[in-house]
mmCIF file of C-alpha atoms and ligand atoms in Angstrom:
data_model
loop_
_atom_site.group_PDB
_atom_site.id
_atom_site.type_symbol
_atom_site.label_atom_id
_atom_site.label_comp_id
_atom_site.label_asym_id
_atom_site.label_seq_id
_atom_site.Cartn_x
_atom_site.Cartn_y
_atom_site.Cartn_z
ATOM 1 C CA UNK A 115 120.676 135.253 135.026
ATOM 2 C CA UNK A 116 123.915 134.662 133.124
ATOM 3 C CA UNK A 117 124.692 137.133 130.364
ATOM 4 C CA UNK A 118 125.401 134.248 127.989
ATOM 5 C CA UNK A 119 123.998 130.755 128.150
ATOM 6 C CA UNK A 120 124.691 128.050 125.592
ATOM 7 C CA UNK A 121 122.783 124.791 125.923
ATOM 8 C CA UNK A 122 123.647 121.613 124.010
ATOM 9 C CA UNK A 123 125.096 123.474 121.044
ATOM 10 C CA UNK A 124 125.999 121.407 117.970
ATOM 11 C CA UNK A 125 127.695 122.835 114.899
ATOM 12 C CA UNK A 126 128.318 120.559 111.942
ATOM 13 C CA UNK A 127 129.884 121.702 108.683
ATOM 14 C CA UNK A 128 129.206 119.650 105.570
ATOM 15 C CA UNK A 129 131.919 119.535 102.934
ATOM 16 C CA UNK A 130 130.879 117.337 100.029
ATOM 17 C CA UNK A 131 130.309 113.911 101.543
ATOM 18 C CA UNK A 132 132.129 114.550 104.774
ATOM 19 C CA UNK A 133 130.868 116.159 107.944
ATOM 20 C CA UNK A 134 132.987 118.117 110.377
ATOM 21 C CA UNK A 135 131.601 118.231 113.873
ATOM 22 C CA UNK A 136 133.038 121.595 114.938
ATOM 23 C CA UNK A 137 131.115 121.828 118.231
ATOM 24 C CA UNK A 138 129.598 118.927 120.167
ATOM 25 C CA UNK A 139 126.994 119.148 122.958
ATOM 26 C CA UNK A 140 128.492 122.343 124.260
ATOM 27 C CA UNK A 141 127.142 124.040 127.388
ATOM 28 C CA UNK A 142 128.538 127.336 128.627
ATOM 29 C CA UNK A 143 127.295 130.003 131.007
ATOM 30 C CA UNK A 144 129.027 133.362 131.295
ATOM 31 C CA UNK A 145 128.264 136.060 133.851
ATOM 32 C CA UNK A 146 128.454 139.755 133.027
ATOM 33 C CA UNK A 147 131.985 141.088 133.501
ATOM 34 C CA UNK A 148 133.783 137.749 133.288
ATOM 35 C CA UNK A 149 137.200 137.374 131.635
ATOM 36 C CA UNK A 150 137.539 134.037 129.863
ATOM 37 C CA UNK A 151 140.347 132.589 127.780
ATOM 38 C CA UNK A 152 139.312 129.927 125.281
ATOM 39 C CA UNK A 153 142.238 127.633 124.605
ATOM 40 C CA UNK A 154 142.927 124.503 122.637
ATOM 41 C CA UNK A 155 144.747 123.230 119.565
ATOM 42 C CA UNK A 156 144.087 124.410 116.033
ATOM 43 C CA UNK A 157 140.836 122.962 114.684
ATOM 44 C CA UNK A 158 139.310 122.351 118.134
ATOM 45 C CA UNK A 159 136.344 124.678 117.516
ATOM 46 C CA UNK A 160 137.484 127.909 119.195
ATOM 47 C CA UNK A 161 136.652 130.238 116.294
ATOM 48 C CA UNK A 162 133.400 128.404 115.617
ATOM 49 C CA UNK A 163 132.420 128.988 119.238
ATOM 50 C CA UNK A 164 133.345 132.675 119.087
ATOM 51 C CA UNK A 165 131.457 133.154 115.816
ATOM 52 C CA UNK A 166 128.359 131.604 117.372
ATOM 53 C CA UNK A 167 128.670 133.792 120.462
ATOM 54 C CA UNK A 168 128.997 136.824 118.192
ATOM 55 C CA UNK A 169 125.991 135.878 116.050
ATOM 56 C CA UNK A 170 128.142 135.535 112.968
ATOM 57 C CA UNK A 171 126.986 131.934 112.668
ATOM 58 C CA UNK A 172 124.098 129.771 113.847
ATOM 59 C CA UNK A 173 124.206 126.361 115.537
ATOM 60 C CA UNK A 174 122.627 123.297 113.904
ATOM 61 C CA UNK A 175 120.917 122.631 117.200
ATOM 62 C CA UNK A 176 120.905 123.852 120.761
ATOM 63 C CA UNK A 177 119.947 127.146 122.354
ATOM 64 C CA UNK A 178 121.797 130.421 122.804
ATOM 65 C CA UNK A 179 120.344 132.789 125.368
ATOM 66 C CA UNK A 180 121.901 136.257 125.348
ATOM 67 C CA UNK A 181 120.780 138.420 128.247
ATOM 68 C CA UNK A 182 117.935 135.962 128.746
ATOM 69 C CA UNK A 183 116.687 136.119 125.176
ATOM 70 C CA UNK A 184 116.837 133.254 122.676
ATOM 71 C CA UNK A 185 118.906 134.728 119.857
ATOM 72 C CA UNK A 186 119.105 131.604 117.685
ATOM 73 C CA UNK A 187 115.616 132.206 116.307
ATOM 74 C CA UNK A 188 116.111 135.890 115.436
ATOM 75 C CA UNK A 189 116.089 136.970 111.783
ATOM 76 C CA UNK A 190 119.396 137.954 110.198
ATOM 77 C CA UNK A 191 118.476 141.642 110.583
ATOM 78 C CA UNK A 192 117.588 141.278 114.250
ATOM 79 C CA UNK A 193 120.866 139.445 114.822
ATOM 80 C CA UNK A 194 122.783 142.216 113.043
ATOM 81 C CA UNK A 195 121.178 144.739 115.336
ATOM 82 C CA UNK A 196 122.099 142.799 118.504
ATOM 83 C CA UNK A 197 125.635 142.461 117.128
ATOM 84 C CA UNK A 198 125.931 146.190 116.460
ATOM 85 C CA UNK A 199 124.603 147.226 119.836
ATOM 86 C CA UNK A 200 125.912 144.593 122.238
ATOM 87 C CA UNK A 201 128.987 142.911 120.760
ATOM 88 C CA UNK A 202 132.488 144.096 119.853
ATOM 89 C CA UNK A 203 134.775 141.897 117.740
ATOM 90 C CA UNK A 204 138.554 141.843 117.502
ATOM 91 C CA UNK A 205 140.244 139.499 115.021
ATOM 92 C CA UNK A 206 143.771 138.253 114.515
ATOM 93 C CA UNK A 207 144.044 139.937 111.115
ATOM 94 C CA UNK A 208 142.393 143.180 112.293
ATOM 95 C CA UNK A 209 139.617 143.221 109.609
ATOM 96 C CA UNK A 210 139.882 146.955 109.050
ATOM 97 C CA UNK A 211 138.500 148.426 105.835
ATOM 98 C CA UNK A 212 141.706 148.940 103.801
ATOM 99 C CA UNK A 213 140.643 152.039 101.872
ATOM 100 C CA UNK A 214 139.366 153.938 104.891
ATOM 101 C CA UNK A 215 141.468 155.953 107.315
ATOM 102 C CA UNK A 216 141.681 155.091 111.004
ATOM 103 C CA UNK A 217 139.082 157.792 111.756
ATOM 104 C CA UNK A 218 136.767 156.513 109.015
ATOM 105 C CA UNK A 219 137.085 152.927 110.237
ATOM 106 C CA UNK A 220 136.038 154.103 113.711
ATOM 107 C CA UNK A 221 133.112 156.073 112.306
ATOM 108 C CA UNK A 222 131.624 153.057 110.495
ATOM 109 C CA UNK A 223 129.747 151.424 113.395
ATOM 110 C CA UNK A 224 128.421 154.833 114.447
ATOM 111 C CA UNK A 225 127.151 155.488 110.922
ATOM 112 C CA UNK A 226 125.492 152.072 110.780
ATOM 113 C CA UNK A 227 123.783 152.881 114.080
ATOM 114 C CA UNK A 228 122.542 156.212 112.717
ATOM 115 C CA UNK A 229 124.497 158.378 115.169
ATOM 116 C CA UNK A 230 124.369 161.987 113.848
ATOM 117 C CA UNK A 231 127.467 163.570 112.351
ATOM 118 C CA UNK A 232 128.431 165.905 115.229
ATOM 119 C CA UNK A 233 128.182 163.229 117.900
ATOM 120 C CA UNK A 234 130.016 160.811 115.600
ATOM 121 C CA UNK A 235 132.974 163.154 115.118
ATOM 122 C CA UNK A 236 133.195 163.745 118.854
ATOM 123 C CA UNK A 237 133.211 160.038 119.651
ATOM 124 C CA UNK A 238 135.751 159.228 116.941
ATOM 125 C CA UNK A 239 138.088 161.997 118.144
ATOM 126 C CA UNK A 240 137.780 160.812 121.743
ATOM 127 C CA UNK A 241 138.453 157.170 120.806
ATOM 128 C CA UNK A 242 141.500 158.119 118.723
ATOM 129 C CA UNK A 243 142.814 160.033 121.708
ATOM 130 C CA UNK A 244 142.029 157.263 124.218
ATOM 131 C CA UNK A 245 143.920 154.719 122.108
ATOM 132 C CA UNK A 246 146.916 156.959 121.407
ATOM 133 C CA UNK A 247 146.027 157.266 117.738
ATOM 134 C CA UNK A 248 145.265 160.985 117.454
ATOM 135 C CA UNK A 249 148.252 161.548 115.172
ATOM 136 C CA UNK A 250 147.208 158.585 112.992
ATOM 137 C CA UNK A 251 143.611 159.660 112.305
ATOM 138 C CA UNK A 252 144.166 160.091 108.565
ATOM 139 C CA UNK A 253 146.337 157.021 108.047
ATOM 140 C CA UNK A 254 145.010 154.015 106.174
ATOM 141 C CA UNK A 255 145.616 150.557 107.700
ATOM 142 C CA UNK A 256 148.585 149.905 105.374
ATOM 143 C CA UNK A 257 150.202 153.036 106.808
ATOM 144 C CA UNK A 258 149.969 151.730 110.386
ATOM 145 C CA UNK A 259 152.002 149.199 112.367
ATOM 146 C CA UNK A 260 150.399 145.930 113.478
ATOM 147 C CA UNK A 261 149.958 147.208 117.013
ATOM 148 C CA UNK A 262 148.375 150.427 115.770
ATOM 149 C CA UNK A 263 146.030 148.463 113.514
ATOM 150 C CA UNK A 264 144.896 146.326 116.411
ATOM 151 C CA UNK A 265 144.364 149.461 118.513
ATOM 152 C CA UNK A 266 142.148 150.873 115.745
ATOM 153 C CA UNK A 267 140.293 147.541 115.675
ATOM 154 C CA UNK A 268 139.789 147.603 119.458
ATOM 155 C CA UNK A 269 138.670 151.235 119.342
ATOM 156 C CA UNK A 270 136.194 150.306 116.595
ATOM 157 C CA UNK A 271 134.964 147.294 118.584
ATOM 158 C CA UNK A 272 134.245 149.431 121.636
ATOM 159 C CA UNK A 273 132.979 152.675 120.127
ATOM 160 C CA UNK A 274 129.362 151.500 120.508
ATOM 161 C CA UNK A 275 129.980 150.590 124.183
ATOM 162 C CA UNK A 276 129.278 146.854 123.746
ATOM 163 C CA UNK A 277 128.371 144.582 126.643
ATOM 164 C CA UNK A 278 130.926 142.018 125.524
ATOM 165 C CA UNK A 279 134.132 141.847 123.549
ATOM 166 C CA UNK A 280 135.003 138.724 121.592
ATOM 167 C CA UNK A 281 138.617 138.533 120.495
ATOM 168 C CA UNK A 282 139.882 135.711 118.233
ATOM 169 C CA UNK A 283 143.660 135.374 118.605
ATOM 170 C CA UNK A 284 143.998 139.184 118.869
ATOM 171 C CA UNK A 285 147.751 138.962 119.398
ATOM 172 C CA UNK A 286 148.388 136.290 116.768
ATOM 173 C CA UNK A 287 149.996 138.702 114.301
ATOM 174 C CA UNK A 288 151.859 140.808 116.866
ATOM 175 C CA UNK A 289 155.226 140.483 118.574
ATOM 176 C CA UNK A 290 155.109 139.621 122.265
ATOM 177 C CA UNK A 291 155.545 143.154 123.640
ATOM 178 C CA UNK A 292 152.884 144.583 121.322
ATOM 179 C CA UNK A 293 150.644 141.607 122.055
ATOM 180 C CA UNK A 294 150.915 142.294 125.772
ATOM 181 C CA UNK A 295 149.968 145.940 125.201
ATOM 182 C CA UNK A 296 146.920 144.836 123.246
ATOM 183 C CA UNK A 297 145.926 142.350 125.979
ATOM 184 C CA UNK A 298 146.382 145.149 128.508
ATOM 185 C CA UNK A 299 143.926 147.331 126.587
ATOM 186 C CA UNK A 300 141.360 144.524 126.438
ATOM 187 C CA UNK A 301 141.857 143.793 130.142
ATOM 188 C CA UNK A 302 141.359 147.482 130.934
ATOM 189 C CA UNK A 303 137.989 147.340 129.204
ATOM 190 C CA UNK A 304 137.133 144.215 131.199
ATOM 191 C CA UNK A 305 138.100 146.023 134.404
ATOM 192 C CA UNK A 306 135.474 148.636 133.536
ATOM 193 C CA UNK A 307 132.820 145.901 133.424
ATOM 194 C CA UNK A 308 132.769 144.636 129.835
ATOM 195 C CA UNK A 309 132.693 140.840 129.461
ATOM 196 C CA UNK A 310 135.868 139.699 127.724
ATOM 197 C CA UNK A 311 136.210 136.394 125.872
ATOM 198 C CA UNK A 312 139.594 135.840 124.234
ATOM 199 C CA UNK A 313 140.631 132.920 122.058
ATOM 200 C CA UNK A 314 144.330 132.211 122.305
ATOM 201 C CA UNK A 315 146.662 129.272 121.976
ATOM 202 C CA UNK A 316 149.315 131.163 123.902
ATOM 203 C CA UNK A 317 149.358 129.628 127.391
ATOM 204 C CA UNK A 318 151.076 132.670 128.914
ATOM 205 C CA UNK A 319 148.306 134.980 127.705
ATOM 206 C CA UNK A 320 145.607 132.431 128.557
ATOM 207 C CA UNK A 321 146.834 132.267 132.146
ATOM 208 C CA UNK A 322 146.067 135.955 132.603
ATOM 209 C CA UNK A 323 142.329 135.231 132.426
ATOM 210 C CA UNK A 324 140.339 134.450 135.563
ATOM 211 C CA UNK A 325 138.624 131.552 133.837
ATOM 212 C CA UNK A 326 139.992 129.188 131.215
ATOM 213 C CA UNK A 327 137.917 127.027 128.916
ATOM 214 C CA UNK A 328 139.832 124.363 127.002
ATOM 215 C CA UNK A 329 138.459 122.909 123.768
ATOM 216 C CA UNK A 330 139.402 119.649 122.116
ATOM 217 C CA UNK A 331 137.771 118.199 119.008
ATOM 218 C CA UNK A 332 134.662 120.375 119.404
ATOM 219 C CA UNK A 333 134.161 119.575 123.073
ATOM 220 C CA UNK A 334 134.766 121.581 126.195
ATOM 221 C CA UNK A 335 137.317 119.503 128.083
ATOM 222 C CA UNK A 336 138.150 121.884 130.898
ATOM 223 C CA UNK A 337 136.522 124.905 132.526
ATOM 224 C CA UNK A 338 138.048 126.442 135.611
HETATM 225 P P1 LIG B 217 139.994 126.649 115.799
HETATM 226 O O1 LIG B 217 139.556 128.074 115.781
HETATM 227 O O2 LIG B 217 140.026 126.029 117.163
HETATM 228 O O3 LIG B 217 141.310 126.443 115.094
HETATM 229 P P2 LIG B 217 137.696 126.239 114.083
HETATM 230 O O4 LIG B 217 136.542 126.580 114.935
HETATM 231 O O5 LIG B 217 138.111 127.246 113.082
HETATM 232 O O6 LIG B 217 138.922 125.783 114.995
HETATM 233 O O7 LIG B 217 137.363 124.912 113.282
HETATM 234 C C1 LIG B 217 136.855 123.737 113.912
HETATM 235 C C2 LIG B 217 136.653 122.661 112.862
HETATM 236 O O8 LIG B 217 135.612 123.027 111.969
HETATM 237 C C3 LIG B 217 137.883 122.446 111.991
HETATM 238 O O9 LIG B 217 137.976 121.071 111.705
HETATM 239 C C4 LIG B 217 137.586 123.243 110.752
HETATM 240 O O10 LIG B 217 138.233 122.699 109.642
HETATM 241 C C5 LIG B 217 136.085 123.130 110.641
HETATM 242 N N1 LIG B 217 135.457 124.307 110.026
HETATM 243 C C6 LIG B 217 135.453 125.562 110.530
HETATM 244 N N2 LIG B 217 134.751 126.403 109.739
HETATM 245 C C7 LIG B 217 134.322 125.648 108.684
HETATM 246 C C8 LIG B 217 133.542 125.932 107.511
HETATM 247 N N3 LIG B 217 133.056 127.159 107.281
HETATM 248 N N4 LIG B 217 133.318 124.912 106.665
HETATM 249 C C9 LIG B 217 133.780 123.687 106.919
HETATM 250 N N5 LIG B 217 134.496 123.333 108.009
HETATM 251 C C10 LIG B 217 134.773 124.309 108.876
HETATM 252 MG MG1 LIG B 218 140.521 129.779 115.062
#
């Protein structure tokens, strides 16, 4: 059984009188532990696809099976729970909480999951150490470099040990060297068995993935 299976997914956005067909009859099956780059020009539906995979959005029609279970019919609360427990997100603009320190940003998902204080502190300290951020624990995002912010975001995305990581242009705001470091961290997580799906329009980064899916105008035009 694939970890992820999309069948005939359609996503249409309505803006006033006009309709944008962001995803068209999309099928996709992903096995546990795969590393996939999603590529394609701006506006081709990459973020829409990632948001659907991450249960941040719902399709207009079609089926999404996650670990064999139809997740399109879950309530918003059930979806939030699946998201918390199974899915880690990394975004281009980091999406850290600006007023919280690095340590507090990392603690958030653990708090939402009801992990007790002692265990929480231990896991936050370990994650800060693992990501080379121990000396930045008390810094707020605006006191960190772009690369450090993305490391906090990756640490936050993985602190609940998700089954998959979805990254939307994770290197888009970073210089090449820092971007390669960040990709290396994500690839390290993939090497330990976590499914990794990365949206990028950087062909060099996309070529590092074992499988590349190309999108064009809401359709999957290549998958190899
Ligand atoms: P990409 O990430 O490949 O640049 P997106 O998935 O963000 O593309 O967008 C695909 C298409 O859907 C674009 O034409 C975009 O304008 C449109 N779109 C995305 N999100 C919305 C929304 N919330 N409302 C209306 N149109 C949207
Ligand atoms: Mg996008």
